[in-house]
Short mmCIF file of N, CA, C and O in Angstrom, two decimals:
data_model
loop_
_atom_site.label_atom_id
_atom_site.label_comp_id
_atom_site.label_asym_id
_atom_site.label_seq_id
_atom_site.Cartn_x
_atom_site.Cartn_y
_atom_site.Cartn_z
N MET A 694 8.46 0.81 -6.32
CA MET A 694 7.59 1.06 -5.35
C MET A 694 7.43 2.49 -5.27
O MET A 694 8.28 3.33 -5.40
N PRO A 695 6.04 2.93 -5.23
CA PRO A 695 5.80 4.24 -5.20
C PRO A 695 6.49 4.91 -3.83
O PRO A 695 6.66 4.46 -2.79
N LYS A 696 6.82 6.25 -4.19
CA LYS A 696 7.61 6.95 -2.93
C LYS A 696 6.93 6.98 -1.78
O LYS A 696 7.58 6.94 -0.72
N SER A 697 5.67 7.03 -1.65
CA SER A 697 4.93 7.04 -0.47
C SER A 697 5.10 5.95 0.49
O SER A 697 5.04 6.02 1.72
N TRP A 698 5.32 4.75 -0.24
CA TRP A 698 5.60 3.65 0.54
C TRP A 698 6.85 3.60 1.19
O TRP A 698 7.13 3.43 2.48
N SER A 699 8.02 4.00 0.54
CA SER A 699 9.35 4.06 1.08
C SER A 699 9.62 5.19 2.02
O SER A 699 10.57 5.23 2.98
N VAL A 700 8.90 6.44 1.77
CA VAL A 700 9.26 7.62 2.40
C VAL A 700 8.35 7.79 3.72
O VAL A 700 8.83 8.21 4.77
N VAL A 701 7.09 7.29 3.55
CA VAL A 701 6.14 7.49 4.63
C VAL A 701 5.75 6.13 5.51
O VAL A 701 5.91 6.12 6.76
N VAL A 702 5.41 5.16 4.85
CA VAL A 702 5.00 3.86 5.30
C VAL A 702 6.12 3.07 5.94
O VAL A 702 5.87 2.69 7.23
N LEU A 703 7.18 2.77 5.26
CA LEU A 703 8.25 2.06 5.80
C LEU A 703 8.75 2.62 7.16
O LEU A 703 8.99 1.81 8.01
N PRO A 704 9.08 3.75 7.09
CA PRO A 704 9.57 4.26 8.43
C PRO A 704 8.60 4.25 9.51
O PRO A 704 9.08 3.94 10.70
N LYS A 705 7.30 4.62 9.19
CA LYS A 705 6.28 4.42 10.17
C LYS A 705 6.14 2.91 10.73
O LYS A 705 6.07 2.87 11.93
N LEU A 706 6.23 1.99 9.82
CA LEU A 706 6.04 0.70 10.22
C LEU A 706 7.34 0.42 11.04
O LEU A 706 6.98 -0.32 12.10
N LEU A 707 8.59 0.71 10.78
CA LEU A 707 9.62 0.45 11.66
C LEU A 707 9.47 0.83 12.91
O LEU A 707 9.68 0.30 13.99
N GLU A 708 9.00 2.40 13.04
CA GLU A 708 8.86 2.83 14.33
C GLU A 708 7.80 2.13 15.14
O GLU A 708 8.08 1.92 16.43
N GLU A 709 6.75 1.67 14.69
CA GLU A 709 5.70 1.03 15.32
C GLU A 709 6.12 -0.42 15.80
O GLU A 709 5.89 -0.78 16.85
N LEU A 710 6.95 -0.99 14.98
CA LEU A 710 7.62 -2.37 15.27
C LEU A 710 8.37 -2.22 16.58
O LEU A 710 8.47 -3.05 17.51
N GLN A 711 9.26 -1.16 16.58
CA GLN A 711 10.22 -0.86 17.57
C GLN A 711 9.48 -0.51 18.86
O GLN A 711 9.83 -1.11 19.96
N LEU A 712 8.48 0.30 18.70
CA LEU A 712 7.79 0.66 19.96
C LEU A 712 6.92 -0.46 20.58
O LEU A 712 6.84 -0.48 21.80
N LYS A 713 6.45 -1.44 19.90
CA LYS A 713 5.90 -2.55 20.27
C LYS A 713 6.70 -3.66 20.75
O LYS A 713 6.35 -4.70 21.17
N GLY A 714 8.04 -3.44 20.57
CA GLY A 714 8.94 -4.40 21.14
C GLY A 714 9.40 -5.68 20.24
O GLY A 714 9.84 -6.57 20.90
N TYR A 715 9.08 -5.51 19.03
CA TYR A 715 9.38 -6.49 18.16
C TYR A 715 10.82 -6.88 17.99
O TYR A 715 11.49 -5.91 17.93
N SER A 716 11.18 -7.81 17.88
CA SER A 716 12.80 -8.36 17.70
C SER A 716 13.29 -7.81 16.32
O SER A 716 12.46 -7.55 15.49
N PRO A 717 14.50 -7.55 16.45
CA PRO A 717 15.18 -7.20 15.14
C PRO A 717 14.91 -8.10 13.87
O PRO A 717 14.68 -7.64 12.90
N LYS A 718 14.90 -9.38 14.08
CA LYS A 718 14.57 -10.33 13.07
C LYS A 718 13.35 -10.22 12.51
O LYS A 718 12.84 -10.36 11.33
N THR A 719 12.26 -10.04 13.43
CA THR A 719 10.82 -9.90 13.05
C THR A 719 10.64 -8.46 12.35
O THR A 719 9.89 -8.52 11.32
N ARG A 720 11.26 -7.52 12.81
CA ARG A 720 11.21 -6.25 12.23
C ARG A 720 11.57 -6.31 10.73
O ARG A 720 11.05 -5.72 9.77
N LYS A 721 12.85 -6.83 10.49
CA LYS A 721 13.43 -6.99 9.15
C LYS A 721 12.52 -7.88 8.25
O LYS A 721 12.09 -7.51 7.16
N SER A 722 11.95 -9.15 8.83
CA SER A 722 10.95 -9.69 8.00
C SER A 722 9.66 -9.04 7.79
O SER A 722 9.34 -9.25 6.48
N TYR A 723 9.09 -8.50 8.74
CA TYR A 723 7.95 -7.62 8.42
C TYR A 723 8.07 -6.51 7.30
O TYR A 723 7.30 -6.25 6.43
N ILE A 724 9.13 -5.79 7.35
CA ILE A 724 9.42 -4.93 6.39
C ILE A 724 9.65 -5.45 5.07
O ILE A 724 9.21 -4.87 4.10
N GLY A 725 10.36 -6.45 4.89
CA GLY A 725 10.54 -7.19 3.80
C GLY A 725 9.14 -7.62 3.14
O GLY A 725 9.04 -7.41 1.85
N HIS A 726 8.31 -8.22 3.87
CA HIS A 726 6.97 -8.60 3.50
C HIS A 726 6.13 -7.41 3.08
O HIS A 726 5.46 -7.42 1.89
N VAL A 727 6.22 -6.16 3.72
CA VAL A 727 5.54 -4.91 3.39
C VAL A 727 6.04 -4.37 2.00
O VAL A 727 5.43 -4.05 1.16
N ARG A 728 7.46 -4.50 1.80
CA ARG A 728 8.06 -3.88 0.61
C ARG A 728 7.52 -4.76 -0.44
O ARG A 728 7.28 -4.21 -1.64
N ARG A 729 7.56 -6.27 -0.42
CA ARG A 729 7.10 -7.00 -1.51
C ARG A 729 5.68 -6.82 -1.85
O ARG A 729 5.29 -6.75 -3.07
N PHE A 730 4.81 -6.60 -0.73
CA PHE A 730 3.43 -6.30 -1.20
C PHE A 730 3.31 -5.04 -1.83
O PHE A 730 2.57 -4.65 -2.71
N ALA A 731 4.11 -4.04 -1.45
CA ALA A 731 3.99 -2.59 -1.96
C ALA A 731 4.32 -2.71 -3.56
O ALA A 731 3.75 -1.99 -4.38
N LEU A 732 5.32 -3.56 -3.81
CA LEU A 732 5.63 -3.77 -5.29
C LEU A 732 4.50 -4.43 -6.01
O LEU A 732 4.28 -4.10 -7.13
N PHE A 733 4.05 -5.34 -5.34
CA PHE A 733 2.71 -6.08 -6.03
C PHE A 733 1.63 -5.21 -6.19
O PHE A 733 1.00 -5.11 -7.12
N PHE A 734 1.33 -4.48 -5.18
CA PHE A 734 0.16 -3.51 -5.10
C PHE A 734 0.35 -2.31 -5.99
O PHE A 734 -0.44 -1.95 -6.86
N GLY A 735 1.52 -1.73 -5.91
CA GLY A 735 1.89 -0.58 -6.68
C GLY A 735 1.18 0.65 -6.64
O GLY A 735 1.21 1.57 -7.43
N ASP A 736 0.38 0.85 -5.75
CA ASP A 736 -0.58 2.12 -5.60
C ASP A 736 -0.31 2.85 -4.38
O ASP A 736 0.55 2.39 -3.54
N GLU A 737 -0.95 3.76 -4.15
CA GLU A 737 -0.70 4.45 -2.98
C GLU A 737 -1.39 3.64 -1.64
O GLU A 737 -2.15 3.06 -1.75
N PRO A 738 -0.71 3.69 -0.57
CA PRO A 738 -0.90 2.88 0.58
C PRO A 738 -2.35 3.10 1.13
O PRO A 738 -3.07 2.25 1.57
N GLU A 739 -2.87 4.48 0.93
CA GLU A 739 -4.24 4.74 1.44
C GLU A 739 -5.19 3.86 0.62
O GLU A 739 -6.46 3.93 1.16
N ARG A 740 -5.05 3.50 -0.55
CA ARG A 740 -5.91 2.72 -1.42
C ARG A 740 -5.98 1.26 -0.99
O ARG A 740 -6.73 0.51 -1.56
N VAL A 741 -5.21 0.77 -0.11
CA VAL A 741 -5.17 -0.62 0.27
C VAL A 741 -6.39 -0.99 1.04
O VAL A 741 -6.78 -0.25 1.90
N VAL A 742 -7.00 -2.06 0.45
CA VAL A 742 -8.18 -2.71 1.16
C VAL A 742 -7.89 -4.29 1.45
O VAL A 742 -6.86 -4.64 0.76
N VAL A 743 -8.64 -4.80 2.28
CA VAL A 743 -8.34 -6.29 2.58
C VAL A 743 -8.47 -7.14 1.33
O VAL A 743 -7.68 -8.12 1.30
N GLU A 744 -9.13 -6.71 0.26
CA GLU A 744 -9.21 -7.60 -0.82
C GLU A 744 -7.73 -7.68 -1.57
O GLU A 744 -7.38 -8.73 -2.15
N HIS A 745 -6.96 -6.56 -1.70
CA HIS A 745 -5.60 -6.69 -2.22
C HIS A 745 -4.83 -7.47 -1.30
O HIS A 745 -3.94 -8.23 -2.02
N VAL A 746 -4.90 -7.50 0.06
CA VAL A 746 -3.96 -8.42 0.84
C VAL A 746 -4.33 -9.86 0.42
O VAL A 746 -3.56 -10.66 0.48
N ARG A 747 -5.74 -10.14 0.30
CA ARG A 747 -6.22 -11.47 0.11
C ARG A 747 -5.62 -12.07 -1.26
O ARG A 747 -5.11 -13.17 -1.47
N GLN A 748 -5.62 -11.05 -2.31
CA GLN A 748 -5.02 -11.47 -3.60
C GLN A 748 -3.61 -11.71 -3.52
O GLN A 748 -3.15 -12.66 -4.30
N TYR A 749 -2.86 -10.88 -2.71
CA TYR A 749 -1.45 -11.04 -2.60
C TYR A 749 -1.13 -12.35 -2.01
O TYR A 749 -0.34 -13.15 -2.52
N LEU A 750 -1.88 -12.66 -0.88
CA LEU A 750 -1.61 -13.94 -0.21
C LEU A 750 -1.90 -15.11 -1.17
O LEU A 750 -1.14 -16.21 -1.21
N LEU A 751 -2.94 -15.08 -1.84
CA LEU A 751 -3.24 -16.26 -2.90
C LEU A 751 -2.20 -16.29 -3.95
O LEU A 751 -1.84 -17.39 -4.17
N GLU A 752 -1.60 -15.27 -4.32
CA GLU A 752 -0.59 -15.29 -5.28
C GLU A 752 0.50 -16.07 -4.68
O GLU A 752 1.27 -16.66 -5.36
N LEU A 753 0.94 -15.68 -3.32
CA LEU A 753 2.02 -16.38 -2.85
C LEU A 753 1.95 -17.76 -2.64
O LEU A 753 2.77 -18.63 -2.98
N ILE A 754 0.65 -18.18 -2.44
CA ILE A 754 0.31 -19.58 -2.21
C ILE A 754 0.41 -20.39 -3.67
O ILE A 754 1.00 -21.36 -3.92
N SER A 755 -0.40 -19.72 -4.60
CA SER A 755 -0.65 -20.45 -5.94
C SER A 755 0.46 -20.19 -6.84
O SER A 755 0.82 -21.13 -7.61
N LYS A 756 0.92 -19.15 -7.08
CA LYS A 756 1.86 -18.77 -8.13
C LYS A 756 3.32 -18.93 -7.74
O LYS A 756 4.25 -19.46 -8.55
N HIS A 757 3.76 -18.82 -6.54
CA HIS A 757 5.13 -18.79 -6.08
C HIS A 757 5.30 -19.90 -5.14
O HIS A 757 6.43 -20.34 -4.75
N ASN A 758 4.18 -20.65 -4.85
CA ASN A 758 4.26 -21.93 -3.96
C ASN A 758 5.14 -21.73 -2.65
O ASN A 758 5.89 -22.60 -2.37
N HIS A 759 4.88 -20.64 -1.99
CA HIS A 759 5.52 -20.56 -0.68
C HIS A 759 4.96 -21.32 0.35
O HIS A 759 3.81 -21.83 0.20
N SER A 760 5.75 -21.70 1.35
CA SER A 760 5.11 -22.44 2.46
C SER A 760 4.17 -21.66 3.20
O SER A 760 4.00 -20.47 3.17
N HIS A 761 3.13 -22.45 4.03
CA HIS A 761 2.31 -21.88 4.73
C HIS A 761 2.88 -21.03 6.03
O HIS A 761 2.24 -20.05 6.27
N VAL A 762 3.98 -21.35 6.22
CA VAL A 762 4.70 -20.53 7.42
C VAL A 762 4.93 -19.09 6.85
O VAL A 762 4.74 -17.99 7.28
N TYR A 763 5.65 -19.08 5.54
CA TYR A 763 5.97 -17.91 4.92
C TYR A 763 4.70 -17.00 4.69
O TYR A 763 4.61 -15.83 4.90
N VAL A 764 3.64 -17.65 4.13
CA VAL A 764 2.41 -16.89 3.94
C VAL A 764 1.82 -16.38 5.26
O VAL A 764 1.21 -15.27 5.15
N ASN A 765 1.71 -17.11 6.24
CA ASN A 765 1.27 -16.75 7.47
C ASN A 765 2.11 -15.56 7.96
O ASN A 765 1.42 -14.63 8.68
N GLN A 766 3.28 -15.63 7.85
CA GLN A 766 4.11 -14.44 8.23
C GLN A 766 3.86 -13.11 7.43
O GLN A 766 3.71 -12.14 7.90
N ALA A 767 3.67 -13.29 6.20
CA ALA A 767 3.35 -12.24 5.34
C ALA A 767 1.97 -11.77 5.77
O ALA A 767 1.80 -10.53 5.92
N ALA A 768 0.85 -12.43 6.04
CA ALA A 768 -0.32 -12.17 6.71
C ALA A 768 -0.25 -11.37 7.92
O ALA A 768 -0.87 -10.37 8.06
N SER A 769 0.52 -11.77 8.77
CA SER A 769 0.87 -11.19 9.99
C SER A 769 1.57 -9.73 9.82
O SER A 769 1.02 -8.74 10.49
N ALA A 770 2.48 -9.69 9.00
CA ALA A 770 3.00 -8.38 8.69
C ALA A 770 1.99 -7.36 8.01
O ALA A 770 1.94 -6.22 8.48
N LEU A 771 1.11 -7.91 7.26
CA LEU A 771 0.22 -7.04 6.59
C LEU A 771 -0.95 -6.55 7.49
O LEU A 771 -1.43 -5.53 7.32
N LYS A 772 -1.25 -7.53 8.47
CA LYS A 772 -2.31 -7.21 9.35
C LYS A 772 -1.83 -6.08 10.23
O LYS A 772 -2.27 -5.11 10.67
N PHE A 773 -0.54 -6.24 10.69
CA PHE A 773 0.20 -5.09 11.44
C PHE A 773 0.24 -3.92 10.92
O PHE A 773 -0.06 -2.84 11.46
N LEU A 774 0.58 -3.81 9.50
CA LEU A 774 0.53 -2.64 8.82
C LEU A 774 -0.71 -1.91 8.75
O LEU A 774 -0.88 -0.83 9.01
N MET A 775 -1.76 -2.87 8.44
CA MET A 775 -3.10 -2.16 8.44
C MET A 775 -3.52 -1.66 9.73
O MET A 775 -4.18 -0.58 9.91
N ALA A 776 -3.42 -2.46 10.80
CA ALA A 776 -3.96 -1.92 12.28
C ALA A 776 -3.03 -0.96 12.89
O ALA A 776 -3.65 -0.15 13.54
N ASN A 777 -1.68 -1.02 12.62
CA ASN A 777 -0.94 -0.01 13.27
C ASN A 777 -0.36 1.11 12.39
O ASN A 777 0.01 2.15 13.01
N VAL A 778 -0.32 0.99 11.19
CA VAL A 778 0.22 2.19 10.42
C VAL A 778 -0.94 2.66 9.44
O VAL A 778 -1.04 4.00 9.44
N LEU A 779 -1.62 1.92 8.99
CA LEU A 779 -2.84 2.49 8.26
C LEU A 779 -3.96 2.28 9.19
O LEU A 779 -4.95 1.53 8.80
N LYS A 780 -3.92 3.12 10.13
CA LYS A 780 -5.02 2.83 11.30
C LYS A 780 -6.44 2.93 10.86
O LYS A 780 -7.31 2.39 11.59
N ASP A 781 -6.80 3.49 9.66
CA ASP A 781 -8.23 3.57 9.36
C ASP A 781 -8.62 2.19 8.78
O ASP A 781 -9.84 1.96 8.56
N LYS A 782 -7.68 1.38 8.82
CA LYS A 782 -8.10 0.01 8.18
C LYS A 782 -8.29 -1.16 9.28
O LYS A 782 -8.15 -2.28 8.84
N VAL A 783 -8.28 -0.82 10.49
CA VAL A 783 -8.28 -1.82 11.52
C VAL A 783 -9.37 -2.85 11.52
O VAL A 783 -9.11 -3.91 11.63
N ALA A 784 -10.52 -2.23 11.28
CA ALA A 784 -11.68 -3.16 11.22
C ALA A 784 -11.53 -4.07 10.10
O ALA A 784 -11.98 -5.32 10.17
N GLU A 785 -10.91 -3.80 8.89
CA GLU A 785 -10.72 -4.65 7.81
C GLU A 785 -9.61 -5.83 8.06
O GLU A 785 -10.04 -6.87 7.48
N CYS A 786 -8.84 -5.55 8.84
CA CYS A 786 -7.62 -6.52 9.04
C CYS A 786 -8.19 -7.81 9.74
O CYS A 786 -7.28 -8.93 9.44
N ILE A 787 -9.21 -7.87 10.40
CA ILE A 787 -9.65 -9.19 10.89
C ILE A 787 -10.11 -10.20 9.77
O ILE A 787 -10.11 -11.37 9.98
N ASP A 788 -10.39 -9.69 8.52
CA ASP A 788 -10.74 -10.63 7.45
C ASP A 788 -9.74 -11.25 6.62
O ASP A 788 -9.79 -11.76 5.67
N ILE A 789 -8.28 -10.91 7.02
CA ILE A 789 -7.21 -11.47 6.46
C ILE A 789 -7.05 -13.00 6.98
O ILE A 789 -6.81 -13.05 8.10
N PRO A 790 -7.18 -13.95 6.12
CA PRO A 790 -6.95 -15.40 6.44
C PRO A 790 -5.64 -15.78 6.83
O PRO A 790 -4.61 -15.20 6.24
N ARG A 791 -5.40 -16.83 7.37
CA ARG A 791 -4.15 -17.53 7.75
C ARG A 791 -4.33 -19.00 7.13
O ARG A 791 -5.32 -19.67 7.20
N CYS A 792 -3.17 -19.37 6.75
CA CYS A 792 -3.15 -20.94 6.16
C CYS A 792 -3.18 -21.79 7.42
O CYS A 792 -2.71 -21.54 8.55
N LYS A 793 -3.84 -22.85 7.00
CA LYS A 793 -3.81 -24.15 8.05
C LYS A 793 -2.38 -24.52 8.08
O LYS A 793 -1.51 -24.53 7.09
N LYS A 794 -1.90 -25.01 9.28
CA LYS A 794 -0.63 -25.64 9.35
C LYS A 794 -0.40 -26.71 8.54
O LYS A 794 -1.32 -27.60 8.33
N GLU A 795 0.89 -26.91 7.96
CA GLU A 795 1.22 -27.94 7.04
C GLU A 795 1.39 -29.23 7.79
O GLU A 795 1.79 -29.30 8.83
#
């Protein structure tokens, strides 16, 4: 994972989750999803666009066969990241799809 993710983004993500009152379990889950996305993406956080998130979610569904609940949680974590940490990406995050309930 590029250093900027672990040094800048993840601490800021944790801070925002705490300020908004998310539970410890949700914070842990969201941080895990963002870490896995950072490993998948492998580039600087400033370069993230909604298409990268869509590709990642598609990979979770098609290649890793994760449940819709897992994929939706990943989508929520990445929407939170884009809207609250990568604030210049707010308008884009509305285009992140969610899976239909199983």
